[in-house]
PDB file of C-alpha atoms in Angstrom:
ATOM      1  CA  MET A   8      59.576 104.435 -13.161  1.00 60.00           C
ATOM      2  CA  ARG A   9      57.274 103.247 -15.978  1.00 72.00           C
ATOM      3  CA  ARG A  10      57.523  99.804 -14.537  1.00 75.00           C
ATOM      4  CA  PHE A  11      56.430 100.082 -11.517  1.00 73.00           C
ATOM      5  CA  GLU A  12      53.616 102.083 -12.360  1.00 74.00           C
ATOM      6  CA  LYS A  13      52.301  99.385 -14.652  1.00 74.00           C
ATOM      7  CA  GLU A  14      52.934  96.641 -12.017  1.00 75.00           C
ATOM      8  CA  GLN A  15      50.543  98.772  -9.871  1.00 77.00           C
ATOM      9  CA  ALA A  16      48.134  99.089 -12.547  1.00 75.00           C
ATOM     10  CA  GLU A  17      47.979  95.356 -13.026  1.00 76.00           C
ATOM     11  CA  ARG A  18      47.615  94.898  -9.232  1.00 77.00           C
ATOM     12  CA  LYS A  19      44.789  97.829  -9.213  1.00 77.00           C
ATOM     13  CA  GLY A  20      42.798  95.616 -12.063  1.00 77.00           C
ATOM     14  CA  MET A  21      43.809  91.906 -10.355  1.00 81.00           C
ATOM     15  CA  LEU A  22      42.070  93.594  -6.918  1.00 75.00           C
ATOM     16  CA  ILE A  23      39.242  95.183  -8.890  1.00 78.00           C
ATOM     17  CA  SER A  24      38.630  92.147 -10.313  1.00 80.00           C
ATOM     18  CA  LEU A  25      38.550  90.179  -7.282  1.00 74.00           C
ATOM     19  CA  GLN A  26      36.352  92.718  -5.727  1.00 74.00           C
ATOM     20  CA  GLU A  27      34.045  92.056  -8.111  1.00 73.00           C
ATOM     21  CA  GLN A  28      33.868  88.110  -8.075  1.00 74.00           C
ATOM     22  CA  ALA A  29      33.980  88.638  -4.473  1.00 71.00           C
ATOM     23  CA  SER A  30      30.519  90.862  -4.050  1.00 73.00           C
ATOM     24  CA  GLY A  31      27.903  89.789  -2.625  1.00 70.00           C
ATOM     25  CA  LYS A  32      29.806  86.601  -0.908  1.00 70.00           C
ATOM     26  CA  GLN A  33      30.207  85.517   2.421  1.00 69.00           C
ATOM     27  CA  ILE A  34      33.189  84.299   3.790  1.00 67.00           C
ATOM     28  CA  THR A  35      33.420  80.903   4.781  1.00 69.00           C
ATOM     29  CA  ASP A  36      34.467  78.898   7.992  1.00 71.00           C
ATOM     30  CA  THR A  37      36.796  76.387   6.550  1.00 76.00           C
ATOM     31  CA  GLU A  38      37.764  74.960  10.116  1.00 80.00           C
ATOM     32  CA  ALA A  39      33.600  73.661  10.156  1.00 80.00           C
ATOM     33  CA  MET A  40      33.691  72.337   7.023  1.00 81.00           C
ATOM     34  CA  GLN A  41      36.978  70.517   7.455  1.00 84.00           C
ATOM     35  CA  ALA A  42      34.998  69.240  11.056  1.00 85.00           C
ATOM     36  CA  GLU A  43      32.083  68.153   9.061  1.00 85.00           C
ATOM     37  CA  LEU A  44      34.069  66.530   6.466  1.00 85.00           C
ATOM     38  CA  ARG A  45      36.183  64.906   9.170  1.00 88.00           C
ATOM     39  CA  GLN A  46      32.283  63.513  10.241  1.00 90.00           C
ATOM     40  CA  LEU A  47      31.186  62.830   7.284  1.00 89.00           C
ATOM     41  CA  GLN A  48      34.269  60.458   6.485  1.00 90.00           C
ATOM     42  CA  GLU A  49      33.634  58.899   9.913  1.00 90.00           C
ATOM     43  CA  GLN A  50      30.151  58.142   9.029  1.00 91.00           C
ATOM     44  CA  ARG A  51      31.448  56.681   5.570  1.00 90.00           C
ATOM     45  CA  LYS A  52      33.685  54.415   7.379  1.00 91.00           C
ATOM     46  CA  ILE A  53      30.777  53.232   9.685  1.00 91.00           C
ATOM     47  CA  GLN A  54      28.469  52.975   6.304  1.00 92.00           C
ATOM     48  CA  GLU A  55      31.059  50.610   4.518  1.00 90.00           C
ATOM     49  CA  ARG A  56      31.473  48.315   7.616  1.00 92.00           C
ATOM     50  CA  ILE A  57      27.831  47.886   7.785  1.00 92.00           C
ATOM     51  CA  TYR A  58      27.859  47.208   4.136  1.00 92.00           C
ATOM     52  CA  GLN A  59      30.899  44.827   4.440  1.00 92.00           C
ATOM     53  CA  LYS A  60      28.642  43.334   7.205  1.00 92.00           C
ATOM     54  CA  LYS A  61      25.142  43.133   5.338  1.00 92.00           C
ATOM     55  CA  CYS A  62      27.268  41.247   2.089  1.00 91.00           C
ATOM     56  CA  SER A  63      29.042  38.871   4.350  1.00 92.00           C
ATOM     57  CA  GLN A  64      25.169  37.870   5.683  1.00 93.00           C
ATOM     58  CA  ASN A  65      23.657  38.263   2.330  1.00 93.00           C
ATOM     59  CA  TYR A  66      26.956  35.738   0.884  1.00 92.00           C
ATOM     60  CA  GLN A  67      25.955  33.253   3.963  1.00 93.00           C
ATOM     61  CA  ASN A  68      21.542  33.548   3.404  1.00 93.00           C
ATOM     62  CA  GLU A  69      22.669  32.746  -0.614  1.00 92.00           C
ATOM     63  CA  GLN A  70      24.420  29.542   0.504  1.00 92.00           C
ATOM     64  CA  ALA A  71      21.986  28.745   3.070  1.00 92.00           C
ATOM     65  CA  PHE A  72      19.685  29.318   0.464  1.00 93.00           C
ATOM     66  CA  GLU A  73      21.131  26.498  -2.273  1.00 92.00           C
ATOM     67  CA  GLN A  74      21.895  24.173   0.416  1.00 92.00           C
ATOM     68  CA  LEU A  75      18.215  24.208   1.627  1.00 92.00           C
ATOM     69  CA  GLU A  76      16.921  24.092  -2.147  1.00 91.00           C
ATOM     70  CA  ARG A  77      19.552  20.933  -2.425  1.00 91.00           C
ATOM     71  CA  TYR A  78      17.195  19.304   0.690  1.00 91.00           C
ATOM     72  CA  TRP A  79      14.092  20.440  -0.618  1.00 90.00           C
ATOM     73  CA  LYS A  80      14.756  18.676  -3.708  1.00 89.00           C
ATOM     74  CA  GLU A  81      15.829  15.710  -1.797  1.00 88.00           C
ATOM     75  CA  ILE A  82      13.160  16.040   0.070  1.00 89.00           C
ATOM     76  CA  GLY A  83      10.972  15.810  -2.443  1.00 86.00           C
ATOM     77  CA  SER A  84      12.359  13.104  -4.126  1.00 86.00           C
ATOM     78  CA  ARG A  85      12.303  11.097  -0.858  1.00 89.00           C
ATOM     79  CA  LYS A  86       8.598  11.784  -0.636  1.00 89.00           C
ATOM     80  CA  GLU A  87       7.884  10.011  -3.735  1.00 88.00           C
ATOM     81  CA  GLU A  88      10.023   7.238  -2.561  1.00 89.00           C
ATOM     82  CA  TYR A  89       7.918   7.270   0.760  1.00 90.00           C
ATOM     83  CA  GLU A  90       4.798   7.627  -0.510  1.00 88.00           C
ATOM     84  CA  LEU A  91       5.761   4.913  -3.253  1.00 89.00           C
ATOM     85  CA  LEU A  92       6.625   2.689  -0.340  1.00 89.00           C
ATOM     86  CA  GLN A  93       3.959   3.433   1.682  1.00 89.00           C
ATOM     87  CA  ASP A  94       1.193   2.536  -1.277  1.00 86.00           C
ATOM     88  CA  LEU A  95       3.041  -0.927  -1.505  1.00 86.00           C
ATOM     89  CA  ASN A  96       2.733  -1.202   2.578  1.00 87.00           C
ATOM     90  CA  LYS A  97      -0.884  -0.470   2.225  1.00 83.00           C
ATOM     91  CA  THR A  98      -1.188  -2.757  -0.972  1.00 80.00           C
ATOM     92  CA  ALA A  99       0.066  -5.962   0.718  1.00 80.00           C
ATOM     93  CA  ASN A 100      -1.415  -5.338   4.047  1.00 82.00           C
ATOM     94  CA  GLY A 101      -5.127  -4.524   1.853  1.00 77.00           C
ATOM     95  CA  THR A 102      -5.276  -1.580   4.105  1.00 80.00           C
ATOM     96  CA  LEU A 103      -5.233   1.178   0.596  1.00 78.00           C
ATOM     97  CA  SER A 104      -8.059   3.233   0.717  1.00 79.00           C
ATOM     98  CA  GLY A 105     -10.255   2.792  -2.066  1.00 74.00           C
ATOM     99  CA  SER A 106      -9.384  -0.178  -2.921  1.00 74.00           C
ATOM    100  CA  VAL A 107     -10.565  -3.880  -2.223  1.00 75.00           C
ATOM    101  CA  LYS A 108      -8.953  -5.323   0.862  1.00 76.00           C
ATOM    102  CA  LEU A 109      -7.270  -7.470  -0.231  1.00 80.00           C
ATOM    103  CA  ASP A 110      -3.447  -8.536   1.962  1.00 82.00           C
ATOM    104  CA  PHE A 111      -0.831 -10.187  -0.096  1.00 85.00           C
ATOM    105  CA  GLU A 112      -1.147 -12.916   2.321  1.00 86.00           C
ATOM    106  CA  THR A 113      -4.342 -13.830   0.618  1.00 84.00           C
ATOM    107  CA  TYR A 114      -3.749 -12.988  -2.441  1.00 85.00           C
ATOM    108  CA  VAL A 115      -1.645 -15.681  -2.241  1.00 88.00           C
ATOM    109  CA  GLN A 116      -3.696 -18.205  -1.082  1.00 88.00           C
ATOM    110  CA  ARG A 117      -6.370 -16.964  -3.572  1.00 89.00           C
ATOM    111  CA  GLN A 118      -3.924 -19.039  -5.912  1.00 90.00           C
ATOM    112  CA  TYR A 119      -4.109 -21.789  -4.163  1.00 90.00           C
ATOM    113  CA  PHE A 120      -7.709 -21.520  -3.153  1.00 92.00           C
ATOM    114  CA  LYS A 121      -8.843 -21.124  -7.056  1.00 92.00           C
ATOM    115  CA  GLN A 122      -7.070 -24.511  -7.660  1.00 93.00           C
ATOM    116  CA  VAL A 123      -8.987 -26.033  -4.287  1.00 93.00           C
ATOM    117  CA  ILE A 124     -11.762 -24.811  -6.386  1.00 94.00           C
ATOM    118  CA  TYR A 125     -11.566 -26.124  -9.629  1.00 94.00           C
ATOM    119  CA  ALA A 126     -10.354 -30.080  -7.713  1.00 93.00           C
ATOM    120  CA  ALA A 127     -13.863 -29.750  -6.309  1.00 93.00           C
ATOM    121  CA  ASN A 128     -15.952 -28.688  -9.023  1.00 94.00           C
ATOM    122  CA  LYS A 129     -14.758 -31.989 -10.765  1.00 93.00           C
ATOM    123  CA  ARG A 130     -16.784 -33.845  -8.306  1.00 90.00           C
ATOM    124  CA  LEU A 131     -19.498 -31.352  -7.180  1.00 91.00           C
ATOM    125  CA  VAL A 132     -20.826 -31.556 -10.785  1.00 91.00           C
ATOM    126  CA  ARG A 133     -21.668 -35.126 -10.671  1.00 89.00           C
ATOM    127  CA  MET A 134     -23.262 -35.061  -7.129  1.00 87.00           C
ATOM    128  CA  ASN A 135     -25.826 -32.564  -7.947  1.00 88.00           C
ATOM    129  CA  PHE A 136     -26.539 -33.665 -11.364  1.00 88.00           C
ATOM    130  CA  GLU A 137     -24.814 -30.578 -13.030  1.00 90.00           C
ATOM    131  CA  GLN A 138     -26.948 -28.206 -11.436  1.00 91.00           C
ATOM    132  CA  PHE A 139     -24.431 -25.758 -10.211  1.00 93.00           C
ATOM    133  CA  TYR A 140     -20.712 -25.202  -9.693  1.00 94.00           C
ATOM    134  CA  LEU A 141     -18.106 -22.876  -7.058  1.00 95.00           C
ATOM    135  CA  GLU A 142     -16.262 -19.925  -7.834  1.00 93.00           C
ATOM    136  CA  CYS A 143     -14.113 -17.969  -6.997  1.00 91.00           C
ATOM    137  CA  ARG A 144     -14.757 -14.230  -6.902  1.00 87.00           C
ATOM    138  CA  GLU A 145     -13.519 -12.066  -9.085  1.00 83.00           C
ATOM    139  CA  ILE A 146     -11.244  -9.280  -6.953  1.00 80.00           C
ATOM    140  CA  SER A 147     -13.635  -6.329  -9.417  1.00 76.00           C
ATOM    141  CA  ASN A 148     -16.279  -8.070  -7.788  1.00 74.00           C
ATOM    142  CA  LEU A 149     -14.983  -7.788  -3.845  1.00 75.00           C
ATOM    143  CA  GLY A 150     -16.726  -5.138  -1.701  1.00 65.00           C
ATOM    144  CA  ASN A 151     -14.001  -2.597  -0.150  1.00 58.00           C
ATOM    145  CA  GLN A 152     -15.595  -2.857   3.108  1.00 55.00           C
ATOM    146  CA  GLY A 153     -14.045  -5.477   5.211  1.00 54.00           C
ATOM    147  CA  GLN A 154     -11.309  -7.881   4.375  1.00 58.00           C
ATOM    148  CA  SER A 155     -11.966 -10.465   1.825  1.00 68.00           C
ATOM    149  CA  GLY A 156     -10.481 -12.209  -1.047  1.00 76.00           C
ATOM    150  CA  LEU A 157     -11.467 -15.583  -0.091  1.00 84.00           C
ATOM    151  CA  ASP A 158     -15.334 -15.320  -0.986  1.00 87.00           C
ATOM    152  CA  MET A 159     -17.178 -18.156  -3.497  1.00 90.00           C
ATOM    153  CA  ASP A 160     -19.829 -17.128  -5.574  1.00 93.00           C
ATOM    154  CA  VAL A 161     -22.216 -20.436  -7.251  1.00 94.00           C
ATOM    155  CA  LYS A 162     -22.762 -20.302 -10.578  1.00 93.00           C
ATOM    156  CA  SER A 163     -25.701 -21.875 -12.139  1.00 92.00           C
ATOM    157  CA  PHE A 164     -25.511 -24.010 -15.264  1.00 89.00           C
ATOM    158  CA  LEU A 165     -29.637 -23.836 -15.894  1.00 86.00           C
ATOM    159  CA  ASN A 166     -29.809 -20.077 -15.867  1.00 88.00           C
ATOM    160  CA  ASP A 167     -26.591 -19.100 -15.930  1.00 87.00           C
ATOM    161  CA  SER A 168     -26.810 -16.914 -12.681  1.00 90.00           C
ATOM    162  CA  VAL A 169     -24.503 -15.880  -9.926  1.00 91.00           C
ATOM    163  CA  ARG A 170     -25.303 -16.382  -6.017  1.00 91.00           C
ATOM    164  CA  ASP A 171     -23.822 -15.952  -3.071  1.00 90.00           C
ATOM    165  CA  VAL A 172     -22.634 -19.303  -1.685  1.00 90.00           C
ATOM    166  CA  LYS A 173     -24.319 -18.383   1.799  1.00 90.00           C
ATOM    167  CA  THR A 174     -28.004 -19.052  -0.519  1.00 91.00           C
ATOM    168  CA  LEU A 175     -27.177 -22.678  -1.001  1.00 89.00           C
ATOM    169  CA  SER A 176     -29.430 -25.308   0.855  1.00 87.00           C
ATOM    170  CA  GLY A 177     -28.694 -27.375   3.873  1.00 85.00           C
ATOM    171  CA  GLY A 178     -27.897 -30.324   1.535  1.00 85.00           C
ATOM    172  CA  GLU A 179     -26.518 -28.028  -1.152  1.00 88.00           C
ATOM    173  CA  SER A 180     -24.040 -27.049   1.204  1.00 88.00           C
ATOM    174  CA  PHE A 181     -23.254 -29.895   2.885  1.00 86.00           C
ATOM    175  CA  LEU A 182     -22.233 -31.186  -1.311  1.00 88.00           C
ATOM    176  CA  ALA A 183     -20.017 -28.080  -1.575  1.00 90.00           C
ATOM    177  CA  ALA A 184     -18.112 -28.432   1.535  1.00 87.00           C
ATOM    178  CA  LEU A 185     -17.416 -32.515   1.008  1.00 86.00           C
ATOM    179  CA  ALA A 186     -16.365 -31.557  -2.568  1.00 89.00           C
ATOM    180  CA  MET A 187     -14.008 -28.665  -0.860  1.00 90.00           C
ATOM    181  CA  ALA A 188     -12.811 -31.079   1.769  1.00 86.00           C
ATOM    182  CA  LEU A 189     -12.157 -33.762  -1.475  1.00 86.00           C
ATOM    183  CA  GLY A 190     -10.636 -30.786  -3.705  1.00 89.00           C
ATOM    184  CA  LEU A 191      -8.076 -29.312  -0.894  1.00 88.00           C
ATOM    185  CA  ALA A 192      -6.912 -33.284  -0.520  1.00 84.00           C
ATOM    186  CA  ASP A 193      -6.215 -33.728  -4.170  1.00 85.00           C
ATOM    187  CA  ILE A 194      -4.130 -30.273  -4.199  1.00 87.00           C
ATOM    188  CA  ILE A 195      -2.592 -31.067  -0.897  1.00 85.00           C
ATOM    189  CA  GLN A 196      -1.289 -34.785  -2.212  1.00 82.00           C
ATOM    190  CA  ASN A 197      -0.153 -32.524  -5.894  1.00 83.00           C
ATOM    191  CA  THR A 198       1.371 -29.997  -4.178  1.00 80.00           C
ATOM    192  CA  ALA A 199       2.747 -31.224  -1.309  1.00 65.00           C
ATOM    193  CA  GLY A 200       5.377 -33.409  -2.469  1.00 64.00           C
ATOM    194  CA  ALA A 201       5.638 -37.655  -0.778  1.00 63.00           C
ATOM    195  CA  ILE A 202       2.341 -36.297   1.218  1.00 73.00           C
ATOM    196  CA  ARG A 203      -0.572 -39.151   0.647  1.00 75.00           C
ATOM    197  CA  LEU A 204      -3.433 -38.802   2.573  1.00 75.00           C
ATOM    198  CA  ASP A 205      -4.875 -42.106   3.283  1.00 80.00           C
ATOM    199  CA  THR A 206      -7.470 -41.812   5.852  1.00 83.00           C
ATOM    200  CA  MET A 207     -10.768 -39.208   5.756  1.00 82.00           C
ATOM    201  CA  PHE A 208     -13.595 -39.137   8.342  1.00 85.00           C
ATOM    202  CA  ILE A 209     -17.029 -37.139   6.901  1.00 83.00           C
ATOM    203  CA  ASP A 210     -18.679 -35.940  10.463  1.00 79.00           C
ATOM    204  CA  GLU A 211     -22.615 -35.952   9.698  1.00 69.00           C
ATOM    205  CA  GLY A 212     -24.272 -33.807   7.201  1.00 75.00           C
ATOM    206  CA  PHE A 213     -25.975 -36.901   5.132  1.00 79.00           C
ATOM    207  CA  GLY A 214     -29.269 -36.143   7.170  1.00 77.00           C
ATOM    208  CA  SER A 215     -29.734 -33.025   4.810  1.00 78.00           C
ATOM    209  CA  LEU A 216     -29.652 -34.744   1.183  1.00 82.00           C
ATOM    210  CA  ASP A 217     -32.499 -36.413  -0.741  1.00 83.00           C
ATOM    211  CA  ASP A 218     -32.089 -40.111  -1.242  1.00 83.00           C
ATOM    212  CA  GLU A 219     -30.604 -39.455  -4.974  1.00 84.00           C
ATOM    213  CA  SER A 220     -28.383 -37.111  -3.867  1.00 83.00           C
ATOM    214  CA  ARG A 221     -27.012 -38.810  -0.463  1.00 82.00           C
ATOM    215  CA  ASN A 222     -26.568 -41.909  -3.328  1.00 84.00           C
ATOM    216  CA  GLN A 223     -24.360 -39.693  -5.542  1.00 84.00           C
ATOM    217  CA  ALA A 224     -21.943 -38.463  -2.859  1.00 84.00           C
ATOM    218  CA  ILE A 225     -21.856 -42.391  -1.823  1.00 83.00           C
ATOM    219  CA  GLN A 226     -21.290 -43.323  -5.492  1.00 84.00           C
ATOM    220  CA  ILE A 227     -17.793 -40.618  -5.254  1.00 84.00           C
ATOM    221  CA  LEU A 228     -16.619 -41.365  -1.515  1.00 83.00           C
ATOM    222  CA  ASN A 229     -16.448 -45.357  -2.748  1.00 82.00           C
ATOM    223  CA  GLU A 230     -14.678 -44.014  -5.826  1.00 81.00           C
ATOM    224  CA  LEU A 231     -12.245 -41.856  -3.722  1.00 78.00           C
ATOM    225  CA  ALA A 232     -11.637 -44.878  -1.067  1.00 77.00           C
ATOM    226  CA  GLY A 233     -10.835 -46.960  -4.074  1.00 74.00           C
ATOM    227  CA  ASP A 234      -8.843 -50.570  -2.738  1.00 71.00           C
ATOM    228  CA  GLU A 235      -5.950 -47.928  -0.566  1.00 75.00           C
ATOM    229  CA  ARG A 236      -8.067 -45.952   1.037  1.00 78.00           C
ATOM    230  CA  LEU A 237      -9.931 -45.274   4.293  1.00 83.00           C
ATOM    231  CA  VAL A 238     -12.822 -42.601   3.884  1.00 83.00           C
ATOM    232  CA  GLY A 239     -15.320 -43.055   7.036  1.00 84.00           C
ATOM    233  CA  ILE A 240     -18.621 -41.492   7.787  1.00 84.00           C
ATOM    234  CA  ILE A 241     -19.608 -40.523  11.170  1.00 83.00           C
ATOM    235  CA  SER A 242     -23.722 -39.971  11.253  1.00 81.00           C
ATOM    236  CA  HIS A 243     -26.832 -41.400  12.083  1.00 80.00           C
ATOM    237  CA  VAL A 244     -28.401 -41.517   9.532  1.00 80.00           C
ATOM    238  CA  ASN A 245     -30.056 -44.976   9.267  1.00 79.00           C
ATOM    239  CA  GLU A 246     -30.550 -45.295   5.446  1.00 76.00           C
ATOM    240  CA  LEU A 247     -26.698 -44.943   5.481  1.00 77.00           C
ATOM    241  CA  LYS A 248     -26.169 -48.670   6.884  1.00 75.00           C
ATOM    242  CA  GLU A 249     -27.168 -50.104   4.002  1.00 76.00           C
ATOM    243  CA  GLN A 250     -25.451 -48.727   1.232  1.00 78.00           C
ATOM    244  CA  ILE A 251     -21.605 -48.620   4.246  1.00 80.00           C
ATOM    245  CA  ASP A 252     -19.747 -52.149   3.920  1.00 78.00           C
ATOM    246  CA  ARG A 253     -17.817 -52.115   7.163  1.00 82.00           C
ATOM    247  CA  LYS A 254     -19.801 -50.517   9.833  1.00 84.00           C
ATOM    248  CA  LEU A 255     -18.625 -49.697  13.843  1.00 84.00           C
ATOM    249  CA  PHE A 256     -20.959 -49.067  15.756  1.00 84.00           C
ATOM    250  CA  ILE A 257     -20.947 -47.146  19.137  1.00 85.00           C
ATOM    251  CA  GLU A 258     -23.659 -48.646  21.697  1.00 86.00           C
ATOM    252  CA  LYS A 259     -24.341 -46.955  25.151  1.00 86.00           C
ATOM    253  CA  GLY A 260     -24.598 -49.427  27.955  1.00 83.00           C
ATOM    254  CA  GLU A 261     -24.556 -49.107  31.715  1.00 83.00           C
ATOM    255  CA  ASN A 262     -20.904 -49.633  32.489  1.00 85.00           C
ATOM    256  CA  GLY A 263     -20.510 -47.380  29.085  1.00 87.00           C
ATOM    257  CA  SER A 264     -19.871 -47.207  25.473  1.00 90.00           C
ATOM    258  CA  LYS A 265     -19.459 -50.363  23.454  1.00 89.00           C
ATOM    259  CA  ALA A 266     -18.199 -50.511  19.938  1.00 89.00           C
ATOM    260  CA  HIS A 267     -18.583 -53.457  17.639  1.00 85.00           C
ATOM    261  CA  TRP A 268     -17.834 -54.057  13.671  1.00 84.00           C
ATOM    262  CA  GLU A 269     -20.413 -55.461  11.697  1.00 80.00           C
ATOM    263  CA  LEU A 270     -19.298 -56.300   7.942  1.00 72.00           C
TER     264      LEU A 270
END
């Protein structure tokens, strides 16, 4: 009997404790909570699939970004190489902006041109009595408008002045042209192996010279001819007749022109 009463008292105390704990609380619908839990679990699965997809896309994007970086570095290297080659091409063709329009062909020609001028001046200074000589215009003095490179200037012995070769008078121009032709002949013979120039003809120009310059030019040509070369002068200047040993005259007639020698 006492045991029963004791258990009853314990049960009653537990009941009172549980009633106190449940006081003010509402009964929760566990089925609704379970449904909501299942819904949340499904959404979680969906979000996990989205996350995995985003991770895969992010990995692909990182790979693509690294590839693009490699391509960009390669493009930069190729661009520098292209710009270098482009500048070399423009330089060789004389089209580089802001620089002298001097192509590679003309640059090489300048080296021979200077040799021709050097050889020409040896005779020119004698023909003009050491008044002036020719020089190839320096690259630093060339303009950057239009092709250039084979320009000449005239340097005066008298006042050390420099002027354009176009300012030469008629007689001076003839002497300069004659000296250049003789200088060119020298360079051809010296650089072209077994080539030898045994014959040269000069067409007109002596009429623009004064007596002193003409005599000096004839003397140079006589020295050039020597005993082994033929230097022919085509001219209508009467003063040359007495200075030329062998003359070929061309005379017009009713039946055509006739030629005869006078020795």
